[in-house]
Coordinates of C-alpha atoms in Angstrom, one line a residue:
M15 CA 0.4 4.7 38.1
T16 CA 3.9 3.8 39.3
R17 CA 6.9 6.0 39.0
R18 CA 8.3 3.9 36.2
Q19 CA 5.0 4.1 34.2
R20 CA 5.0 7.9 34.6
I21 CA 8.5 8.1 33.3
I22 CA 7.7 5.9 30.3
M23 CA 4.5 7.9 29.6
T24 CA 6.5 11.2 29.8
V25 CA 9.1 9.9 27.4
I26 CA 6.4 8.8 24.9
V27 CA 4.6 12.2 25.1
V28 CA 7.9 14.2 24.8
G29 CA 9.1 12.1 21.9
S30 CA 5.8 12.5 20.1
L31 CA 5.9 16.3 20.6
I32 CA 9.5 16.5 19.3
Y33 CA 8.5 14.5 16.2
I34 CA 5.5 16.8 15.5
I35 CA 7.6 19.9 16.0
L36 CA 10.4 18.7 13.7
T37 CA 8.0 17.6 11.1
Q38 CA 6.3 21.0 11.0
M39 CA 9.7 22.8 11.0
V40 CA 10.9 20.8 8.0
H41 CA 7.6 21.4 6.3
V42 CA 7.8 25.1 6.8
M43 CA 11.4 25.1 5.4
G44 CA 10.0 23.5 2.2
K45 CA 11.4 20.0 2.6
A46 CA 9.4 17.0 3.5
P47 CA 10.8 14.7 6.3
G48 CA 12.0 11.3 5.3
E49 CA 13.0 12.2 1.8
P50 CA 15.5 9.7 0.2
V51 CA 19.1 10.1 1.2
Q52 CA 20.1 7.6 -1.6
H53 CA 19.2 7.4 -5.2
E54 CA 16.0 5.6 -6.0
V55 CA 16.0 3.1 -8.9
R56 CA 12.8 2.9 -10.9
K57 CA 12.4 0.4 -13.8
F58 CA 9.4 0.0 -16.0
C59 CA 8.7 -3.7 -16.6
A60 CA 5.5 -4.0 -18.6
S61 CA 2.0 -2.8 -19.0
G62 CA -1.3 -4.5 -19.9
P63 CA -4.5 -3.9 -21.9
K64 CA -6.3 -0.6 -21.8
W65 CA -9.6 -2.3 -20.7
N66 CA -10.3 -5.1 -18.4
V67 CA -11.0 -7.9 -20.9
S68 CA -13.0 -9.9 -18.3
L69 CA -15.8 -7.2 -18.1
K70 CA -18.4 -6.7 -20.7
V71 CA -20.0 -3.5 -19.4
N72 CA -19.1 -0.2 -21.0
E73 CA -16.9 1.4 -18.4
A74 CA -15.9 4.6 -20.2
I75 CA -18.0 6.9 -18.1
L76 CA -16.6 5.7 -14.7
P77 CA -13.7 7.4 -13.0
I78 CA -10.7 5.0 -13.0
I79 CA -9.2 3.7 -9.8
Y80 CA -5.4 3.3 -9.7
I81 CA -4.6 0.5 -7.2
V82 CA -1.0 0.5 -6.0
T83 CA 0.3 -2.8 -4.6
P84 CA 3.9 -3.1 -3.4
T85 CA 5.3 -6.6 -3.2
Y86 CA 8.6 -8.5 -2.6
R87 CA 9.8 -12.0 -3.3
R88 CA 8.8 -14.6 -0.6
P89 CA 7.0 -17.9 -0.6
E90 CA 3.6 -16.2 -0.2
M91 CA 4.1 -13.6 -3.0
V92 CA 2.4 -15.3 -5.9
A93 CA -0.4 -16.7 -3.7
E94 CA -1.3 -13.2 -2.4
L95 CA -1.1 -11.5 -5.7
T96 CA -3.3 -14.2 -7.3
R97 CA -5.9 -13.8 -4.6
L98 CA -5.9 -10.0 -4.8
G99 CA -5.7 -9.9 -8.6
Q100 CA -8.7 -12.3 -9.1
T101 CA -10.7 -10.0 -6.7
L102 CA -9.8 -7.0 -8.9
T103 CA -11.0 -8.7 -12.1
M104 CA -14.5 -8.3 -10.7
V105 CA -14.2 -4.5 -10.4
Q106 CA -14.9 -2.1 -13.3
R107 CA -12.4 0.5 -14.4
V108 CA -9.3 -0.3 -12.3
H109 CA -5.6 0.0 -13.2
W110 CA -3.4 -2.2 -11.1
I111 CA 0.1 -0.8 -10.4
V112 CA 2.3 -3.6 -9.0
A113 CA 5.7 -2.4 -7.8
E114 CA 8.1 -5.0 -6.6
D115 CA 11.1 -4.5 -4.3
S116 CA 13.6 -5.8 -6.8
S117 CA 16.2 -4.4 -9.2
S118 CA 14.9 -6.6 -12.0
C119 CA 11.5 -7.5 -13.3
S120 CA 10.0 -10.8 -12.1
S121 CA 8.8 -12.9 -15.0
V122 CA 6.3 -14.7 -12.7
I123 CA 4.6 -11.4 -11.8
S124 CA 4.5 -10.3 -15.4
A125 CA 3.0 -13.6 -16.4
L126 CA 0.3 -13.4 -13.7
L127 CA -0.6 -9.8 -14.7
H128 CA -1.0 -10.7 -18.3
R129 CA -3.0 -13.8 -17.5
L130 CA -5.5 -11.9 -15.3
G131 CA -6.3 -9.5 -18.2
L132 CA -6.5 -6.4 -16.0
P133 CA -5.1 -3.1 -17.1
F134 CA -1.8 -3.0 -15.3
T135 CA 1.6 -1.4 -14.9
H136 CA 4.5 -3.5 -13.6
L137 CA 7.4 -1.7 -12.0
A138 CA 10.7 -2.8 -10.4
T139 CA 11.5 -0.3 -7.6
P140 CA 14.1 -1.6 -5.1
M141 CA 14.4 0.0 -1.6
P142 CA 17.7 2.0 -1.4
E143 CA 20.2 -0.2 0.5
V144 CA 20.7 2.4 3.3
Y145 CA 17.2 1.8 4.6
R146 CA 17.6 -2.0 4.8
R147 CA 20.0 -1.5 7.6
E148 CA 17.6 0.5 9.8
R149 CA 16.1 -1.0 12.9
Y150 CA 12.6 -0.3 11.6
V151 CA 12.6 -0.8 7.9
P152 CA 10.3 1.4 5.9
R153 CA 8.9 -1.4 3.7
G154 CA 7.0 -0.6 0.5
V155 CA 7.9 3.1 0.5
S156 CA 10.1 3.0 -2.6
N157 CA 7.4 1.0 -4.4
R158 CA 4.6 3.4 -3.5
R159 CA 6.7 6.5 -4.3
A160 CA 7.4 5.1 -7.8
A161 CA 3.7 4.3 -8.3
L162 CA 2.8 7.8 -7.0
Q163 CA 5.1 9.4 -9.6
W164 CA 3.6 7.2 -12.3
V165 CA 0.1 8.3 -11.4
L166 CA 1.1 12.0 -11.3
E167 CA 2.6 11.7 -14.8
E168 CA 0.3 9.2 -16.5
G169 CA -3.0 9.1 -14.5
Q170 CA -6.3 10.4 -15.7
E171 CA -7.4 13.7 -14.2
H172 CA -10.6 12.3 -12.7
G173 CA -9.1 9.1 -11.4
V174 CA -8.6 8.0 -7.8
L175 CA -5.4 6.7 -6.1
F176 CA -5.7 3.8 -3.6
F177 CA -2.9 1.9 -1.8
L178 CA -3.8 -1.8 -1.4
D179 CA -1.1 -4.1 0.0
D180 CA -1.0 -7.7 -1.2
D181 CA -1.9 -9.0 2.3
N182 CA -5.1 -7.0 2.4
T183 CA -8.6 -8.5 1.8
I184 CA -11.2 -6.2 0.4
D185 CA -14.9 -6.2 -0.2
I186 CA -15.4 -5.1 -3.9
R187 CA -18.3 -2.7 -2.8
L188 CA -15.6 -0.4 -1.3
F189 CA -14.4 0.4 -4.8
D190 CA -17.9 1.9 -5.6
E191 CA -17.6 4.0 -2.5
M192 CA -14.2 5.4 -3.2
R193 CA -14.6 5.9 -7.0
Y194 CA -15.9 9.4 -6.9
T195 CA -13.4 10.7 -4.3
Q196 CA -12.7 14.4 -4.9
V197 CA -10.2 15.1 -2.2
V198 CA -9.5 12.3 0.3
S199 CA -12.0 9.7 1.4
M200 CA -11.6 7.4 4.5
W201 CA -13.1 4.3 6.1
P202 CA -12.2 1.7 8.8
V203 CA -9.7 -1.0 8.3
G204 CA -10.1 -4.3 10.2
L205 CA -7.6 -6.5 12.0
I206 CA -5.3 -3.6 12.9
G207 CA -3.4 -3.4 16.2
D208 CA -4.7 -3.6 19.8
Y209 CA -8.1 -2.3 18.9
T210 CA -8.6 -4.8 16.0
V211 CA -9.6 -1.8 13.9
S212 CA -8.2 1.6 12.7
S213 CA -11.0 4.1 11.9
P214 CA -11.7 7.8 11.7
V215 CA -13.9 9.2 14.5
V216 CA -17.0 10.7 12.9
R217 CA -19.4 13.2 14.4
E218 CA -22.3 14.6 12.5
G219 CA -20.9 13.3 9.3
K220 CA -17.4 14.9 9.8
V221 CA -14.1 13.4 10.8
V222 CA -13.1 14.8 14.2
G223 CA -10.2 12.4 15.1
F224 CA -9.0 8.9 14.9
Y225 CA -9.6 5.6 16.7
D226 CA -6.3 3.7 16.5
G227 CA -4.2 1.7 18.9
W228 CA -0.9 3.4 17.9
P229 CA -1.2 7.2 17.9
A230 CA 2.6 7.8 18.0
G231 CA 2.2 11.5 17.5
R232 CA 0.6 11.1 14.1
K233 CA -1.9 13.7 12.9
F234 CA -3.6 11.1 10.6
Q235 CA -3.8 7.8 12.5
V236 CA -4.9 5.7 9.5
D237 CA -3.8 2.5 7.8
M238 CA -2.5 2.5 4.2
A239 CA -5.7 0.8 3.0
G240 CA -7.9 3.2 4.9
F241 CA -8.1 6.1 2.4
A242 CA -8.2 7.1 -1.3
V243 CA -7.1 10.3 -3.0
G244 CA -8.5 12.1 -6.0
V245 CA -5.9 12.4 -8.7
S246 CA -6.9 16.0 -9.6
Y247 CA -6.5 17.0 -5.9
L248 CA -3.2 15.2 -5.8
R249 CA -1.8 17.1 -8.8
N250 CA -2.8 20.4 -7.3
Q251 CA -0.5 19.9 -4.3
K252 CA 3.0 21.4 -4.3
R253 CA 5.0 18.4 -3.2
P254 CA 3.1 15.1 -2.7
T255 CA 5.4 12.6 -1.2
M256 CA 5.7 9.6 1.1
P257 CA 8.5 9.6 3.8
Y258 CA 11.0 6.9 4.5
I259 CA 9.9 6.8 8.2
A260 CA 8.6 3.4 9.3
G261 CA 5.2 3.7 10.9
H262 CA 4.7 7.3 9.6
E263 CA 4.3 6.6 5.9
E264 CA 0.5 7.3 5.8
D265 CA 0.7 10.3 8.1
G266 CA 3.6 11.9 6.1
F267 CA 1.9 11.3 2.8
L268 CA -1.4 12.9 3.9
K269 CA 0.4 15.8 5.5
S270 CA 2.2 16.5 2.2
L271 CA -1.3 16.9 0.7
N272 CA -2.1 19.8 3.0
L273 CA -5.2 17.9 4.1
K274 CA -7.6 19.2 6.7
L275 CA -9.9 17.1 8.8
E276 CA -13.0 18.9 7.5
D277 CA -12.0 18.0 3.9
I278 CA -12.2 14.2 4.5
E279 CA -15.0 12.4 2.7
V280 CA -16.6 9.8 5.0
K281 CA -17.4 6.4 3.5
A282 CA -18.5 2.9 4.7
N283 CA -21.8 4.0 6.1
G284 CA -20.4 6.8 8.2
C285 CA -17.3 4.7 9.1
T286 CA -19.5 2.1 10.8
E287 CA -18.7 -0.8 8.5
V288 CA -15.4 -2.7 7.8
M289 CA -14.9 -3.4 4.1
V290 CA -11.1 -3.9 4.0
W291 CA -8.9 -6.0 6.3
H292 CA -5.2 -6.4 7.0
T293 CA -5.3 -10.2 7.0
R294 CA -1.6 -10.9 7.0
T295 CA -0.9 -14.3 5.5
A296 CA 1.1 -16.6 7.8
K297 CA 4.9 -16.4 7.0
N298 CA 6.5 -19.6 5.6
P299 CA 10.2 -20.2 5.7
T300 CA 12.0 -20.3 2.3
R301 CA 13.0 -24.0 2.3
A302 CA 15.6 -25.6 0.1
L303 CA 14.2 -28.6 -1.7
R304 CA 16.9 -31.0 -2.9
L305 CA 15.7 -34.0 -4.7
P306 CA 17.9 -37.2 -4.6
P307 CA 19.3 -37.8 -8.1
D308 CA 17.8 -41.3 -8.3
K309 CA 14.3 -40.2 -7.2
H310 CA 11.3 -38.8 -9.2
I311 CA 13.0 -39.4 -12.6
N312 CA 9.8 -40.6 -14.3
D313 CA 7.2 -38.5 -12.5
N314 CA 6.0 -34.9 -12.1
I315 CA 7.8 -33.9 -8.9
R316 CA 11.0 -32.5 -10.6
A317 CA 8.9 -30.3 -12.9
L318 CA 6.7 -29.3 -9.9
A319 CA 9.8 -28.3 -7.9
D320 CA 11.1 -26.2 -10.8
N321 CA 7.8 -24.3 -11.0
M322 CA 7.8 -23.7 -7.2
R323 CA 11.3 -22.4 -7.4
H324 CA 10.3 -20.0 -10.2
M325 CA 7.5 -18.7 -8.0
G326 CA 9.8 -18.1 -5.1
M327 CA 8.2 -20.8 -2.9
I328 CA 11.5 -22.8 -2.4
K329 CA 15.2 -22.2 -3.0

């Protein structure tokens, strides 16, 4: 190892230790790190049917799963929500909470949610402007915090909370695995970082650590889609929260639950199978489409462009 590499390694280790120490100090003082320094706006947009109308089986005896999906306006937004939403229509007893990073309610999202027929709650929860100016923006935190508060206030006692981003792909069998979570359950997430996976390390059926390409001083080195939380357990915690600290959202949230490694419930065949992936749809530029005034007067293209603009695909 060269002298430069030793210096870099020392800086990383010292920085990680400082973060851990400060986090614990703030926790002891009764304040969670990364709490908002600016007012959070939360707006209720709409809610959907009590039951999933596409399913015929009596679901009343199953614990409900509250699936939280943050989103924001971009060309891929409707496509990703459509893909994910149609997956969820195949799952029994779910309630989809879609929280968009916007100060107003998007009619295209509301229309999609109503069309799918899933039980849903649609929220508009813009990120406080102060965080948009940071070098590393804590995306999705305001959305998940608002959804977390909704679940704490409105969720059923024997339900389960699960964060599923709109660029995730999930095997519906995973919902059956997480449905009876009492405390916190965990499993691997594929297509993450240098290791191509983020997973708990399991020995004799218990979590003893984490296999993740970005430790960064985190106690819980997990992806947002890699765990679920029992609502009853969540409500028994003094101050469940998610910090506005980019890269430490999951770790900060799980720490706020006073979670111990020995309490984690192992899923996905002892964490040997991948059942959810961070697929990341390719980013498309938001193009401006300007049709010449003398073109497409008598065909469908103008109406098509208007619909694409409504969906956020073009300017």
